[in-house]
Short mmCIF file of C-alpha atoms in Angstrom, two decimals:
data_model
loop_
_atom_site.label_atom_id
_atom_site.label_comp_id
_atom_site.label_asym_id
_atom_site.label_seq_id
_atom_site.Cartn_x
_atom_site.Cartn_y
_atom_site.Cartn_z
CA MET A 1 14.48 4.92 -7.60
CA ARG A 2 16.36 0.99 -8.65
CA THR A 3 16.02 -0.22 -4.99
CA VAL A 4 14.90 -3.41 -5.10
CA LEU A 5 13.83 -4.98 -1.80
CA ARG A 6 13.52 -8.82 -1.17
CA GLY A 7 11.23 -10.34 1.68
CA ALA A 8 11.00 -14.19 2.48
CA LEU A 9 8.35 -14.39 -0.48
CA VAL A 10 7.89 -11.78 -2.53
CA THR A 11 9.99 -9.30 -4.20
CA LEU A 12 9.38 -5.97 -4.85
CA ARG A 13 10.99 -3.56 -7.32
CA PRO A 14 10.15 -0.05 -8.84
CA SER A 15 7.51 -0.32 -11.26
CA THR A 16 8.08 0.47 -14.75
CA VAL A 17 5.71 1.09 -17.91
CA GLY A 18 6.15 -2.67 -19.34
CA ASP A 19 4.09 -3.54 -15.15
CA ILE A 20 1.05 -1.54 -16.37
CA PRO A 21 -0.92 -4.07 -18.10
CA ALA A 22 -0.60 -6.47 -15.92
CA LEU A 23 -0.79 -4.09 -12.93
CA ALA A 24 -4.46 -2.85 -15.01
CA ALA A 25 -5.77 -5.76 -15.00
CA ILE A 26 -5.12 -7.09 -11.73
CA ARG A 27 -7.04 -3.74 -10.95
CA THR A 28 -10.27 -4.57 -12.83
CA THR A 29 -10.82 -7.50 -10.90
CA PRO A 30 -13.85 -6.80 -8.55
CA GLU A 31 -12.36 -7.46 -5.46
CA VAL A 32 -9.33 -4.83 -6.28
CA TYR A 33 -11.56 -2.80 -8.04
CA ALA A 34 -14.28 -2.39 -5.08
CA ARG A 35 -11.34 -0.62 -3.44
CA TRP A 36 -9.52 1.08 -5.49
CA ARG A 37 -11.21 2.24 -8.34
CA GLY A 38 -10.09 4.07 -11.50
CA GLY A 39 -12.51 4.87 -13.81
CA ASP A 40 -13.09 3.59 -17.08
CA ASP A 41 -9.77 3.51 -18.12
CA LEU A 42 -7.84 1.50 -15.20
CA THR A 43 -4.38 1.20 -18.34
CA ALA A 44 -4.39 5.21 -17.93
CA ALA A 45 -5.01 5.21 -13.85
CA VAL A 46 -1.61 2.70 -13.28
CA ALA A 47 0.33 4.81 -15.72
CA GLU A 48 -1.14 8.09 -13.37
CA ASP A 49 -0.13 6.39 -10.32
CA LEU A 50 3.21 5.58 -12.27
CA GLU A 51 3.88 9.07 -13.14
CA ASP A 52 3.26 10.74 -9.44
CA PRO A 53 5.90 11.85 -8.09
CA GLY A 54 5.02 12.49 -4.72
CA VAL A 55 4.65 8.58 -4.50
CA ARG A 56 7.28 5.53 -5.49
CA THR A 57 5.69 2.75 -6.24
CA PHE A 58 7.07 -1.13 -6.68
CA SER A 59 5.92 -3.75 -8.38
CA VAL A 60 5.00 -7.24 -6.48
CA GLU A 61 6.70 -10.22 -7.88
CA HIS A 62 6.12 -13.75 -6.76
CA GLY A 63 7.02 -16.78 -8.39
CA GLY A 64 8.39 -15.02 -11.56
CA ARG A 65 5.13 -12.68 -12.00
CA VAL A 66 3.38 -9.33 -10.95
CA VAL A 67 1.23 -9.84 -8.38
CA GLY A 68 0.26 -6.66 -7.30
CA ALA A 69 1.60 -3.14 -6.77
CA ILE A 70 2.83 -1.60 -2.95
CA GLN A 71 3.42 2.26 -2.99
CA TRP A 72 4.85 4.41 -0.57
CA GLY A 73 4.65 8.48 -0.02
CA ALA A 74 5.73 10.93 2.41
CA GLU A 75 4.80 13.83 4.60
CA ASP A 76 8.57 15.39 4.99
CA ASP A 77 7.75 18.14 7.16
CA PRO A 78 10.43 17.51 10.46
CA ASP A 79 7.59 18.53 13.20
CA TYR A 80 5.41 15.77 11.22
CA ARG A 81 7.53 13.47 9.37
CA HIS A 82 6.27 9.83 8.54
CA ALA A 83 5.13 8.13 5.41
CA ASN A 84 2.25 6.22 4.00
CA ILE A 85 2.06 2.55 2.88
CA ASP A 86 -0.66 1.39 0.10
CA ILE A 87 -0.71 -1.86 -1.95
CA TYR A 88 -3.00 -4.26 -3.54
CA LEU A 89 -2.60 -7.80 -5.05
CA ASP A 90 -4.36 -10.23 -7.35
CA PRO A 91 -7.09 -12.03 -5.31
CA ALA A 92 -5.74 -15.03 -7.35
CA VAL A 93 -2.68 -15.08 -4.14
CA HIS A 94 -4.94 -13.62 -1.07
CA GLY A 95 -4.39 -15.52 1.76
CA LEU A 96 -0.62 -17.18 1.10
CA GLY A 97 1.12 -14.31 3.23
CA LEU A 98 2.52 -12.01 -0.22
CA GLY A 99 0.75 -9.12 1.27
CA THR A 100 2.54 -9.60 4.87
CA ASP A 101 5.59 -10.08 3.72
CA ALA A 102 5.15 -7.25 0.71
CA VAL A 103 4.37 -4.78 3.66
CA ARG A 104 7.24 -5.65 6.15
CA ALA A 105 10.30 -5.22 3.22
CA LEU A 106 8.68 -2.28 2.54
CA ALA A 107 8.48 -0.83 5.76
CA ARG A 108 11.62 -2.37 7.42
CA HIS A 109 13.14 -0.35 3.89
CA LEU A 110 11.08 2.66 5.42
CA PHE A 111 12.70 2.70 8.34
CA ASP A 112 16.07 2.10 8.02
CA ASP A 113 16.82 2.97 4.71
CA HIS A 114 15.18 6.50 4.97
CA GLY A 115 15.20 6.84 8.28
CA TYR A 116 11.69 7.43 9.18
CA ARG A 117 10.02 6.75 12.94
CA ARG A 118 6.00 5.82 11.94
CA LEU A 119 4.13 4.84 8.91
CA VAL A 120 0.77 5.03 8.34
CA ILE A 121 -1.78 3.41 6.52
CA ASP A 122 -5.66 4.15 5.70
CA PRO A 123 -8.10 0.83 4.85
CA ALA A 124 -11.05 1.12 4.95
CA ALA A 125 -12.97 0.22 8.00
CA ASP A 126 -15.13 -2.67 6.93
CA ASN A 127 -11.69 -4.75 5.28
CA ALA A 128 -11.09 -7.11 7.57
CA ALA A 129 -8.32 -9.18 5.47
CA ALA A 130 -6.16 -5.81 5.09
CA ILE A 131 -6.37 -5.10 8.46
CA ARG A 132 -5.02 -8.46 9.81
CA CYS A 133 -2.52 -7.84 7.07
CA TYR A 134 -1.50 -4.72 8.21
CA ARG A 135 -1.91 -6.03 12.51
CA LYS A 136 0.59 -8.82 11.21
CA VAL A 137 3.30 -6.51 10.55
CA GLY A 138 2.66 -4.08 13.85
CA PHE A 139 0.50 -1.38 12.98
CA ARG A 140 -2.15 -0.50 14.84
CA PRO A 141 -5.39 1.17 15.21
CA VAL A 142 -5.63 4.57 15.39
CA GLY A 143 -8.78 5.72 14.68
CA ILE A 144 -12.17 5.36 12.78
CA MET A 145 -12.31 8.52 10.04
CA ARG A 146 -15.62 8.59 9.13
CA GLN A 147 -16.87 8.85 6.13
CA TYR A 148 -13.51 8.98 4.59
CA GLU A 149 -13.75 7.64 0.99
CA ARG A 150 -16.54 7.50 -1.42
CA GLY A 151 -17.29 3.96 -2.81
CA PRO A 152 -18.52 3.51 -6.08
CA ASP A 153 -22.09 4.33 -5.51
CA GLY A 154 -21.23 7.40 -4.44
CA SER A 155 -22.17 6.61 -0.75
CA TRP A 156 -19.09 7.47 2.05
CA HIS A 157 -17.78 5.34 3.74
CA ASP A 158 -15.23 4.69 7.32
CA GLY A 159 -11.35 4.00 6.58
CA LEU A 160 -9.22 3.02 9.93
CA LEU A 161 -6.28 5.00 10.49
CA MET A 162 -3.44 2.39 11.24
CA ASP A 163 0.06 3.65 12.38
CA LEU A 164 3.36 1.76 13.42
CA LEU A 165 6.17 2.73 15.13
CA ALA A 166 9.77 1.61 13.76
CA GLU A 167 10.46 -0.10 16.89
CA GLU A 168 6.78 -2.15 16.68
CA LEU A 169 8.26 -3.62 13.47
CA GLU A 170 7.59 -7.36 13.68
#
């Protein structure tokens, strides 16, 4: 994967081993760790993400530095074909529109260059900032996935399934 994507504010480029320290540092922030977790060795967790053959990970750059990661995977059965997206950003850049720009740039790439017609994303149901971000791109709520993921404390939490059709991209 050598594709570099450009949004209005961010650049998305394929993540490399050299990005692991920056991405692991972002994952250690309390805001990101609460959603992404990864155990005691976040360097190993990020490295595993980059090695996963079913996931393509881009580093999100802004102002010449790595500020997060955005990744996608796919269901390629022709009867159910769609792609999924996930993202995390350094809390220091939250609220600047970088997440919206990154999600929009990746969505455009998946629609235009890969021919997907539908994308899904699944934030925690209580993650209001992420949900606002995804709505700005055009994602719509599909429904609550009850007790969808286990939290760091071991309790189960709801997720919100959202989707976006190619013609709805804003």
